Amino acid sequence: MIRPILIHPDPRLKRLCDPIAEITPDLARLADDMLETMYAAPGVGLAAPQVGVTKRMLVMDCVKEPGAAARPMVLVNPVVTWASEDVSIYEEGCLSIPDQYAEIERPAEVRVRWTGLDGTEQEEQFAGLWSTCVQHEIDHLEGKMFIDYLRPLRRQMITRKMEKLKRDRARDGASGDGALRG
Ligand code: NI
């Protein structure tokens, strides 16, 4: 089921998300919904707070090569255990901040540990777009968005555009709660 994506500014996007104590069928269903919502958007990553659930879970799939097999990933309670000193700069966007992009500098590679939906502990080192994406999504779990790395004026400009977008959508008969879809 595709879930509505919250649009910035929204207090639910600013909250510190809660650790997940137990993998339940409800959580697995949420992960499925988040992947479906992410692919439909389309996007390469989505964090639970973006669909209004303040829990520490994210999904991503950064496979971009045409014809390559998808690699849907679900990370529960992800933690960065190592970050490279080397940095890289990517033009980032966010499904909660439609059509706004900015170059953000982050560690080029990170190692992340998380719990899988099967309950097993997993750890992997990410590079390239995967690294940028996993860091961007983990930020969401801390109530942080990519625009928080920008200078205040630029951030305010983007926030004003989003406020206008939400007003326009509410007027055009969208759900009116800041939801992108549904
Ligand atoms: Ni985002």
mmCIF file with all atom_site columns, C-alpha atoms and ligand atoms in Angstrom:
data_model
loop_
_atom_site.group_PDB
_atom_site.id
_atom_site.type_symbol
_atom_site.label_atom_id
_atom_site.label_alt_id
_atom_site.label_comp_id
_atom_site.label_asym_id
_atom_site.label_entity_id
_atom_site.label_seq_id
_atom_site.pdbx_PDB_ins_code
_atom_site.Cartn_x
_atom_site.Cartn_y
_atom_site.Cartn_z
_atom_site.occupancy
_atom_site.B_iso_or_equiv
_atom_site.pdbx_formal_charge
_atom_site.auth_seq_id
_atom_site.auth_comp_id
_atom_site.auth_asym_id
_atom_site.auth_atom_id
_atom_site.pdbx_PDB_model_num
ATOM   1   C  CA . MET A 1 1   ? 0.000  0.000   0.000   1.00 0.00 ? 1   MET A CA 1
ATOM   2   C  CA . ILE A 1 2   ? 1.351  3.395   -0.973  1.00 0.00 ? 2   ILE A CA 1
ATOM   3   C  CA . ARG A 1 3   ? 1.382  5.704   2.035   1.00 0.00 ? 3   ARG A CA 1
ATOM   4   C  CA . PRO A 1 4   ? 1.215  9.505   1.959   1.00 0.00 ? 4   PRO A CA 1
ATOM   5   C  CA . ILE A 1 5   ? 4.641  11.161  2.247   1.00 0.00 ? 5   ILE A CA 1
ATOM   6   C  CA . LEU A 1 6   ? 4.858  14.051  4.705   1.00 0.00 ? 6   LEU A CA 1
ATOM   7   C  CA . ILE A 1 7   ? 6.068  17.315  3.225   1.00 0.00 ? 7   ILE A CA 1
ATOM   8   C  CA . HIS A 1 8   ? 8.408  19.692  5.051   1.00 0.00 ? 8   HIS A CA 1
ATOM   9   C  CA . PRO A 1 9   ? 7.724  21.661  7.191   1.00 0.00 ? 9   PRO A CA 1
ATOM   10  C  CA . ASP A 1 10  ? 6.048  19.148  9.490   1.00 0.00 ? 10  ASP A CA 1
ATOM   11  C  CA . PRO A 1 11  ? 6.831  18.614  13.165  1.00 0.00 ? 11  PRO A CA 1
ATOM   12  C  CA . ARG A 1 12  ? 6.789  14.837  12.630  1.00 0.00 ? 12  ARG A CA 1
ATOM   13  C  CA . LEU A 1 13  ? 9.883  15.215  10.410  1.00 0.00 ? 13  LEU A CA 1
ATOM   14  C  CA . LYS A 1 14  ? 11.792 16.939  13.227  1.00 0.00 ? 14  LYS A CA 1
ATOM   15  C  CA . ARG A 1 15  ? 11.432 14.282  15.910  1.00 0.00 ? 15  ARG A CA 1
ATOM   16  C  CA . LEU A 1 16  ? 14.062 11.929  17.253  1.00 0.00 ? 16  LEU A CA 1
ATOM   17  C  CA . CYS A 1 17  ? 12.754 8.499   16.258  1.00 0.00 ? 17  CYS A CA 1
ATOM   18  C  CA . ASP A 1 18  ? 12.360 5.641   18.739  1.00 0.00 ? 18  ASP A CA 1
ATOM   19  C  CA . PRO A 1 19  ? 14.442 2.458   18.601  1.00 0.00 ? 19  PRO A CA 1
ATOM   20  C  CA . ILE A 1 20  ? 12.500 -0.606  17.478  1.00 0.00 ? 20  ILE A CA 1
ATOM   21  C  CA . ALA A 1 21  ? 12.396 -3.240  20.227  1.00 0.00 ? 21  ALA A CA 1
ATOM   22  C  CA . GLU A 1 22  ? 10.765 -6.061  18.303  1.00 0.00 ? 22  GLU A CA 1
ATOM   23  C  CA . ILE A 1 23  ? 10.266 -7.095  14.684  1.00 0.00 ? 23  ILE A CA 1
ATOM   24  C  CA . THR A 1 24  ? 6.521  -7.610  14.349  1.00 0.00 ? 24  THR A CA 1
ATOM   25  C  CA . PRO A 1 25  ? 4.268  -8.439  11.381  1.00 0.00 ? 25  PRO A CA 1
ATOM   26  C  CA . ASP A 1 26  ? 3.061  -4.814  11.531  1.00 0.00 ? 26  ASP A CA 1
ATOM   27  C  CA . LEU A 1 27  ? 6.641  -3.618  11.148  1.00 0.00 ? 27  LEU A CA 1
ATOM   28  C  CA . ALA A 1 28  ? 7.217  -5.935  8.166   1.00 0.00 ? 28  ALA A CA 1
ATOM   29  C  CA . ARG A 1 29  ? 4.030  -4.567  6.599   1.00 0.00 ? 29  ARG A CA 1
ATOM   30  C  CA . LEU A 1 30  ? 5.250  -1.010  7.168   1.00 0.00 ? 30  LEU A CA 1
ATOM   31  C  CA . ALA A 1 31  ? 8.561  -1.891  5.480   1.00 0.00 ? 31  ALA A CA 1
ATOM   32  C  CA . ASP A 1 32  ? 6.691  -3.316  2.466   1.00 0.00 ? 32  ASP A CA 1
ATOM   33  C  CA . ASP A 1 33  ? 4.554  -0.178  2.268   1.00 0.00 ? 33  ASP A CA 1
ATOM   34  C  CA . MET A 1 34  ? 7.610  2.049   2.529   1.00 0.00 ? 34  MET A CA 1
ATOM   35  C  CA . LEU A 1 35  ? 9.368  0.226   -0.322  1.00 0.00 ? 35  LEU A CA 1
ATOM   36  C  CA . GLU A 1 36  ? 6.254  0.427   -2.482  1.00 0.00 ? 36  GLU A CA 1
ATOM   37  C  CA . THR A 1 37  ? 5.893  4.128   -1.655  1.00 0.00 ? 37  THR A CA 1
ATOM   38  C  CA . MET A 1 38  ? 9.584  4.771   -2.394  1.00 0.00 ? 38  MET A CA 1
ATOM   39  C  CA . TYR A 1 39  ? 9.540  2.980   -5.774  1.00 0.00 ? 39  TYR A CA 1
ATOM   40  C  CA . ALA A 1 40  ? 6.307  4.721   -6.783  1.00 0.00 ? 40  ALA A CA 1
ATOM   41  C  CA . ALA A 1 41  ? 7.571  8.210   -5.905  1.00 0.00 ? 41  ALA A CA 1
ATOM   42  C  CA . PRO A 1 42  ? 10.151 7.389   -7.426  1.00 0.00 ? 42  PRO A CA 1
ATOM   43  C  CA . GLY A 1 43  ? 12.987 7.661   -4.939  1.00 0.00 ? 43  GLY A CA 1
ATOM   44  C  CA . VAL A 1 44  ? 16.077 5.747   -3.796  1.00 0.00 ? 44  VAL A CA 1
ATOM   45  C  CA . GLY A 1 45  ? 15.449 5.961   -0.053  1.00 0.00 ? 45  GLY A CA 1
ATOM   46  C  CA . LEU A 1 46  ? 12.671 6.556   2.467   1.00 0.00 ? 46  LEU A CA 1
ATOM   47  C  CA . ALA A 1 47  ? 12.704 6.788   6.259   1.00 0.00 ? 47  ALA A CA 1
ATOM   48  C  CA . ALA A 1 48  ? 9.767  5.836   8.516   1.00 0.00 ? 48  ALA A CA 1
ATOM   49  C  CA . PRO A 1 49  ? 9.177  9.408   9.808   1.00 0.00 ? 49  PRO A CA 1
ATOM   50  C  CA . GLN A 1 50  ? 8.488  10.467  6.211   1.00 0.00 ? 50  GLN A CA 1
ATOM   51  C  CA . VAL A 1 51  ? 5.317  8.373   6.358   1.00 0.00 ? 51  VAL A CA 1
ATOM   52  C  CA . GLY A 1 52  ? 4.523  9.646   9.841   1.00 0.00 ? 52  GLY A CA 1
ATOM   53  C  CA . VAL A 1 53  ? 5.989  6.760   11.866  1.00 0.00 ? 53  VAL A CA 1
ATOM   54  C  CA . THR A 1 54  ? 8.635  7.966   14.317  1.00 0.00 ? 54  THR A CA 1
ATOM   55  C  CA . LYS A 1 55  ? 10.542 4.684   14.471  1.00 0.00 ? 55  LYS A CA 1
ATOM   56  C  CA . ARG A 1 56  ? 14.112 3.885   13.509  1.00 0.00 ? 56  ARG A CA 1
ATOM   57  C  CA . MET A 1 57  ? 13.618 2.127   10.184  1.00 0.00 ? 57  MET A CA 1
ATOM   58  C  CA . LEU A 1 58  ? 14.566 3.054   6.637   1.00 0.00 ? 58  LEU A CA 1
ATOM   59  C  CA . VAL A 1 59  ? 14.348 1.472   3.210   1.00 0.00 ? 59  VAL A CA 1
ATOM   60  C  CA . MET A 1 60  ? 16.540 2.061   0.182   1.00 0.00 ? 60  MET A CA 1
ATOM   61  C  CA . ASP A 1 61  ? 17.473 0.793   -3.248  1.00 0.00 ? 61  ASP A CA 1
ATOM   62  C  CA . CYS A 1 62  ? 20.177 2.733   -5.059  1.00 0.00 ? 62  CYS A CA 1
ATOM   63  C  CA . VAL A 1 63  ? 20.531 0.376   -8.036  1.00 0.00 ? 63  VAL A CA 1
ATOM   64  C  CA . LYS A 1 64  ? 20.321 2.753   -10.984 1.00 0.00 ? 64  LYS A CA 1
ATOM   65  C  CA . GLU A 1 65  ? 21.796 0.801   -13.896 1.00 0.00 ? 65  GLU A CA 1
ATOM   66  C  CA . PRO A 1 66  ? 19.032 0.083   -16.414 1.00 0.00 ? 66  PRO A CA 1
ATOM   67  C  CA . GLY A 1 67  ? 18.192 -3.615  -16.440 1.00 0.00 ? 67  GLY A CA 1
ATOM   68  C  CA . ALA A 1 68  ? 20.063 -4.341  -13.209 1.00 0.00 ? 68  ALA A CA 1
ATOM   69  C  CA . ALA A 1 69  ? 18.253 -6.331  -10.546 1.00 0.00 ? 69  ALA A CA 1
ATOM   70  C  CA . ALA A 1 70  ? 16.621 -4.256  -7.809  1.00 0.00 ? 70  ALA A CA 1
ATOM   71  C  CA . ARG A 1 71  ? 18.129 -4.479  -4.336  1.00 0.00 ? 71  ARG A CA 1
ATOM   72  C  CA . PRO A 1 72  ? 15.440 -3.436  -1.855  1.00 0.00 ? 72  PRO A CA 1
ATOM   73  C  CA . MET A 1 73  ? 16.992 -3.015  1.582   1.00 0.00 ? 73  MET A CA 1
ATOM   74  C  CA . VAL A 1 74  ? 15.246 -2.607  4.944   1.00 0.00 ? 74  VAL A CA 1
ATOM   75  C  CA . LEU A 1 75  ? 17.371 -1.323  7.835   1.00 0.00 ? 75  LEU A CA 1
ATOM   76  C  CA . VAL A 1 76  ? 15.994 -1.471  11.383  1.00 0.00 ? 76  VAL A CA 1
ATOM   77  C  CA . ASN A 1 77  ? 17.845 0.532   14.058  1.00 0.00 ? 77  ASN A CA 1
ATOM   78  C  CA . PRO A 1 78  ? 20.719 1.477   11.707  1.00 0.00 ? 78  PRO A CA 1
ATOM   79  C  CA . VAL A 1 79  ? 23.890 2.865   13.290  1.00 0.00 ? 79  VAL A CA 1
ATOM   80  C  CA . VAL A 1 80  ? 26.944 4.306   11.538  1.00 0.00 ? 80  VAL A CA 1
ATOM   81  C  CA . THR A 1 81  ? 29.906 2.423   13.025  1.00 0.00 ? 81  THR A CA 1
ATOM   82  C  CA . TRP A 1 82  ? 32.614 4.003   10.873  1.00 0.00 ? 82  TRP A CA 1
ATOM   83  C  CA . ALA A 1 83  ? 32.901 6.937   8.482   1.00 0.00 ? 83  ALA A CA 1
ATOM   84  C  CA . SER A 1 84  ? 35.735 7.669   6.061   1.00 0.00 ? 84  SER A CA 1
ATOM   85  C  CA . GLU A 1 85  ? 37.780 10.822  6.329   1.00 0.00 ? 85  GLU A CA 1
ATOM   86  C  CA . ASP A 1 86  ? 37.393 11.218  2.586   1.00 0.00 ? 86  ASP A CA 1
ATOM   87  C  CA . VAL A 1 87  ? 34.302 13.180  1.683   1.00 0.00 ? 87  VAL A CA 1
ATOM   88  C  CA . SER A 1 88  ? 32.167 13.291  -1.417  1.00 0.00 ? 88  SER A CA 1
ATOM   89  C  CA . ILE A 1 89  ? 29.626 15.791  -2.643  1.00 0.00 ? 89  ILE A CA 1
ATOM   90  C  CA . TYR A 1 90  ? 26.297 14.716  -4.115  1.00 0.00 ? 90  TYR A CA 1
ATOM   91  C  CA . GLU A 1 91  ? 23.344 16.733  -5.272  1.00 0.00 ? 91  GLU A CA 1
ATOM   92  C  CA . GLU A 1 92  ? 20.687 15.566  -2.824  1.00 0.00 ? 92  GLU A CA 1
ATOM   93  C  CA . GLY A 1 93  ? 16.945 15.792  -2.916  1.00 0.00 ? 93  GLY A CA 1
ATOM   94  C  CA . CYS A 1 94  ? 14.262 14.446  -0.613  1.00 0.00 ? 94  CYS A CA 1
ATOM   95  C  CA . LEU A 1 95  ? 10.783 13.044  -1.145  1.00 0.00 ? 95  LEU A CA 1
ATOM   96  C  CA . SER A 1 96  ? 9.635  15.316  1.709   1.00 0.00 ? 96  SER A CA 1
ATOM   97  C  CA . ILE A 1 97  ? 11.055 18.371  -0.084  1.00 0.00 ? 97  ILE A CA 1
ATOM   98  C  CA . PRO A 1 98  ? 9.920  17.881  -3.690  1.00 0.00 ? 98  PRO A CA 1
ATOM   99  C  CA . ASP A 1 99  ? 11.912 19.417  -6.550  1.00 0.00 ? 99  ASP A CA 1
ATOM   100 C  CA . GLN A 1 100 ? 14.556 21.033  -4.336  1.00 0.00 ? 100 GLN A CA 1
ATOM   101 C  CA . TYR A 1 101 ? 18.171 19.945  -4.641  1.00 0.00 ? 101 TYR A CA 1
ATOM   102 C  CA . ALA A 1 102 ? 21.453 20.982  -3.069  1.00 0.00 ? 102 ALA A CA 1
ATOM   103 C  CA . GLU A 1 103 ? 25.047 19.790  -3.045  1.00 0.00 ? 103 GLU A CA 1
ATOM   104 C  CA . ILE A 1 104 ? 25.794 18.228  0.329   1.00 0.00 ? 104 ILE A CA 1
ATOM   105 C  CA . GLU A 1 105 ? 29.189 17.066  1.559   1.00 0.00 ? 105 GLU A CA 1
ATOM   106 C  CA . ARG A 1 106 ? 29.335 13.844  3.557   1.00 0.00 ? 106 ARG A CA 1
ATOM   107 C  CA . PRO A 1 107 ? 31.846 11.095  4.352   1.00 0.00 ? 107 PRO A CA 1
ATOM   108 C  CA . ALA A 1 108 ? 32.488 9.224   1.085   1.00 0.00 ? 108 ALA A CA 1
ATOM   109 C  CA . GLU A 1 109 ? 32.099 5.809   2.725   1.00 0.00 ? 109 GLU A CA 1
ATOM   110 C  CA . VAL A 1 110 ? 30.379 4.594   5.864   1.00 0.00 ? 110 VAL A CA 1
ATOM   111 C  CA . ARG A 1 111 ? 29.970 1.282   7.607   1.00 0.00 ? 111 ARG A CA 1
ATOM   112 C  CA . VAL A 1 112 ? 26.496 0.727   9.011   1.00 0.00 ? 112 VAL A CA 1
ATOM   113 C  CA . ARG A 1 113 ? 25.169 -1.904  11.404  1.00 0.00 ? 113 ARG A CA 1
ATOM   114 C  CA . TRP A 1 114 ? 21.478 -2.701  11.561  1.00 0.00 ? 114 TRP A CA 1
ATOM   115 C  CA . THR A 1 115 ? 18.912 -5.380  12.304  1.00 0.00 ? 115 THR A CA 1
ATOM   116 C  CA . GLY A 1 116 ? 17.276 -7.076  9.349   1.00 0.00 ? 116 GLY A CA 1
ATOM   117 C  CA . LEU A 1 117 ? 13.575 -7.885  9.167   1.00 0.00 ? 117 LEU A CA 1
ATOM   118 C  CA . ASP A 1 118 ? 14.563 -11.498 9.933   1.00 0.00 ? 118 ASP A CA 1
ATOM   119 C  CA . GLY A 1 119 ? 16.006 -10.290 13.234  1.00 0.00 ? 119 GLY A CA 1
ATOM   120 C  CA . THR A 1 120 ? 19.661 -10.857 12.282  1.00 0.00 ? 120 THR A CA 1
ATOM   121 C  CA . GLU A 1 121 ? 22.396 -8.303  12.904  1.00 0.00 ? 121 GLU A CA 1
ATOM   122 C  CA . GLN A 1 122 ? 23.970 -7.075  9.677   1.00 0.00 ? 122 GLN A CA 1
ATOM   123 C  CA . GLU A 1 123 ? 26.840 -4.785  8.823   1.00 0.00 ? 123 GLU A CA 1
ATOM   124 C  CA . GLU A 1 124 ? 27.954 -3.423  5.494   1.00 0.00 ? 124 GLU A CA 1
ATOM   125 C  CA . GLN A 1 125 ? 30.225 -0.763  4.097   1.00 0.00 ? 125 GLN A CA 1
ATOM   126 C  CA . PHE A 1 126 ? 28.582 1.598   1.638   1.00 0.00 ? 126 PHE A CA 1
ATOM   127 C  CA . ALA A 1 127 ? 30.165 3.802   -1.028  1.00 0.00 ? 127 ALA A CA 1
ATOM   128 C  CA . GLY A 1 128 ? 28.927 6.118   -3.752  1.00 0.00 ? 128 GLY A CA 1
ATOM   129 C  CA . LEU A 1 129 ? 25.216 6.862   -3.927  1.00 0.00 ? 129 LEU A CA 1
ATOM   130 C  CA . TRP A 1 130 ? 24.480 4.098   -1.384  1.00 0.00 ? 130 TRP A CA 1
ATOM   131 C  CA . SER A 1 131 ? 26.665 5.871   1.176   1.00 0.00 ? 131 SER A CA 1
ATOM   132 C  CA . THR A 1 132 ? 25.045 9.255   0.599   1.00 0.00 ? 132 THR A CA 1
ATOM   133 C  CA . CYS A 1 133 ? 21.576 7.715   0.693   1.00 0.00 ? 133 CYS A CA 1
ATOM   134 C  CA . VAL A 1 134 ? 22.031 5.723   3.897   1.00 0.00 ? 134 VAL A CA 1
ATOM   135 C  CA . GLN A 1 135 ? 23.458 8.797   5.660   1.00 0.00 ? 135 GLN A CA 1
ATOM   136 C  CA . HIS A 1 136 ? 20.594 10.967  4.391   1.00 0.00 ? 136 HIS A CA 1
ATOM   137 C  CA . GLU A 1 137 ? 18.013 8.434   5.639   1.00 0.00 ? 137 GLU A CA 1
ATOM   138 C  CA . ILE A 1 138 ? 19.683 7.912   9.025   1.00 0.00 ? 138 ILE A CA 1
ATOM   139 C  CA . ASP A 1 139 ? 19.602 11.712  9.416   1.00 0.00 ? 139 ASP A CA 1
ATOM   140 C  CA . HIS A 1 140 ? 15.798 11.519  9.040   1.00 0.00 ? 140 HIS A CA 1
ATOM   141 C  CA . LEU A 1 141 ? 15.706 9.218   12.089  1.00 0.00 ? 141 LEU A CA 1
ATOM   142 C  CA . GLU A 1 142 ? 17.406 12.032  14.034  1.00 0.00 ? 142 GLU A CA 1
ATOM   143 C  CA . GLY A 1 143 ? 14.853 14.565  12.814  1.00 0.00 ? 143 GLY A CA 1
ATOM   144 C  CA . LYS A 1 144 ? 17.394 16.056  10.454  1.00 0.00 ? 144 LYS A CA 1
ATOM   145 C  CA . MET A 1 145 ? 17.000 16.845  6.767   1.00 0.00 ? 145 MET A CA 1
ATOM   146 C  CA . PHE A 1 146 ? 19.499 17.751  4.050   1.00 0.00 ? 146 PHE A CA 1
ATOM   147 C  CA . ILE A 1 147 ? 18.421 21.388  4.129   1.00 0.00 ? 147 ILE A CA 1
ATOM   148 C  CA . ASP A 1 148 ? 19.713 21.546  7.713   1.00 0.00 ? 148 ASP A CA 1
ATOM   149 C  CA . TYR A 1 149 ? 23.216 21.519  6.179   1.00 0.00 ? 149 TYR A CA 1
ATOM   150 C  CA . LEU A 1 150 ? 22.450 24.673  4.166   1.00 0.00 ? 150 LEU A CA 1
ATOM   151 C  CA . ARG A 1 151 ? 22.871 28.276  5.181   1.00 0.00 ? 151 ARG A CA 1
ATOM   152 C  CA . PRO A 1 152 ? 19.822 29.692  7.011   1.00 0.00 ? 152 PRO A CA 1
ATOM   153 C  CA . LEU A 1 153 ? 18.739 31.959  4.153   1.00 0.00 ? 153 LEU A CA 1
ATOM   154 C  CA . ARG A 1 154 ? 18.746 29.151  1.598   1.00 0.00 ? 154 ARG A CA 1
ATOM   155 C  CA . ARG A 1 155 ? 16.939 26.884  4.050   1.00 0.00 ? 155 ARG A CA 1
ATOM   156 C  CA . GLN A 1 156 ? 14.276 29.510  4.728   1.00 0.00 ? 156 GLN A CA 1
ATOM   157 C  CA . MET A 1 157 ? 13.775 30.046  1.013   1.00 0.00 ? 157 MET A CA 1
ATOM   158 C  CA . ILE A 1 158 ? 13.164 26.324  0.471   1.00 0.00 ? 158 ILE A CA 1
ATOM   159 C  CA . THR A 1 159 ? 10.866 26.139  3.508   1.00 0.00 ? 159 THR A CA 1
ATOM   160 C  CA . ARG A 1 160 ? 8.782  29.023  2.156   1.00 0.00 ? 160 ARG A CA 1
ATOM   161 C  CA . LYS A 1 161 ? 8.470  27.270  -1.213  1.00 0.00 ? 161 LYS A CA 1
ATOM   162 C  CA . MET A 1 162 ? 7.285  24.116  0.554   1.00 0.00 ? 162 MET A CA 1
ATOM   163 C  CA . GLU A 1 163 ? 4.742  26.074  2.609   1.00 0.00 ? 163 GLU A CA 1
ATOM   164 C  CA . LYS A 1 164 ? 3.386  27.515  -0.621  1.00 0.00 ? 164 LYS A CA 1
ATOM   165 C  CA . LEU A 1 165 ? 3.329  24.055  -2.246  1.00 0.00 ? 165 LEU A CA 1
ATOM   166 C  CA . LYS A 1 166 ? 1.302  22.701  0.674   1.00 0.00 ? 166 LYS A CA 1
ATOM   167 C  CA . ARG A 1 167 ? -1.119 25.642  0.520   1.00 0.00 ? 167 ARG A CA 1
ATOM   168 C  CA . ASP A 1 168 ? -1.564 25.134  -3.232  1.00 0.00 ? 168 ASP A CA 1
ATOM   169 C  CA . ARG A 1 169 ? -2.159 21.404  -2.814  1.00 0.00 ? 169 ARG A CA 1
ATOM   170 C  CA . ALA A 1 170 ? -4.643 21.956  0.000   1.00 0.00 ? 170 ALA A CA 1
ATOM   171 C  CA . ARG A 1 171 ? -6.519 24.425  -2.177  1.00 0.00 ? 171 ARG A CA 1
ATOM   172 C  CA . ASP A 1 172 ? -6.467 22.027  -5.143  1.00 0.00 ? 172 ASP A CA 1
ATOM   173 C  CA . GLY A 1 173 ? -8.265 19.443  -3.055  1.00 0.00 ? 173 GLY A CA 1
ATOM   174 C  CA . ALA A 1 174 ? -5.354 17.288  -1.974  1.00 0.00 ? 174 ALA A CA 1
ATOM   175 C  CA . SER A 1 175 ? -5.687 15.733  1.450   1.00 0.00 ? 175 SER A CA 1
ATOM   176 C  CA . GLY A 1 176 ? -4.644 18.984  3.059   1.00 0.00 ? 176 GLY A CA 1
ATOM   177 C  CA . ASP A 1 177 ? -2.497 17.428  5.760   1.00 0.00 ? 177 ASP A CA 1
ATOM   178 C  CA . GLY A 1 178 ? 0.664  18.033  3.841   1.00 0.00 ? 178 GLY A CA 1
ATOM   179 C  CA . ALA A 1 179 ? 0.569  14.635  2.230   1.00 0.00 ? 179 ALA A CA 1
ATOM   180 C  CA . LEU A 1 180 ? 2.162  14.260  -1.182  1.00 0.00 ? 180 LEU A CA 1
ATOM   181 C  CA . ARG A 1 181 ? -0.133 11.431  -2.204  1.00 0.00 ? 181 ARG A CA 1
ATOM   182 C  CA . GLY A 1 182 ? -3.260 9.754   -1.046  1.00 0.00 ? 182 GLY A CA 1
HETATM 183 NI NI . NI  B 2 .   ? 14.917 12.612  2.574   1.00 0.00 ? 1   NI  B NI 1
#
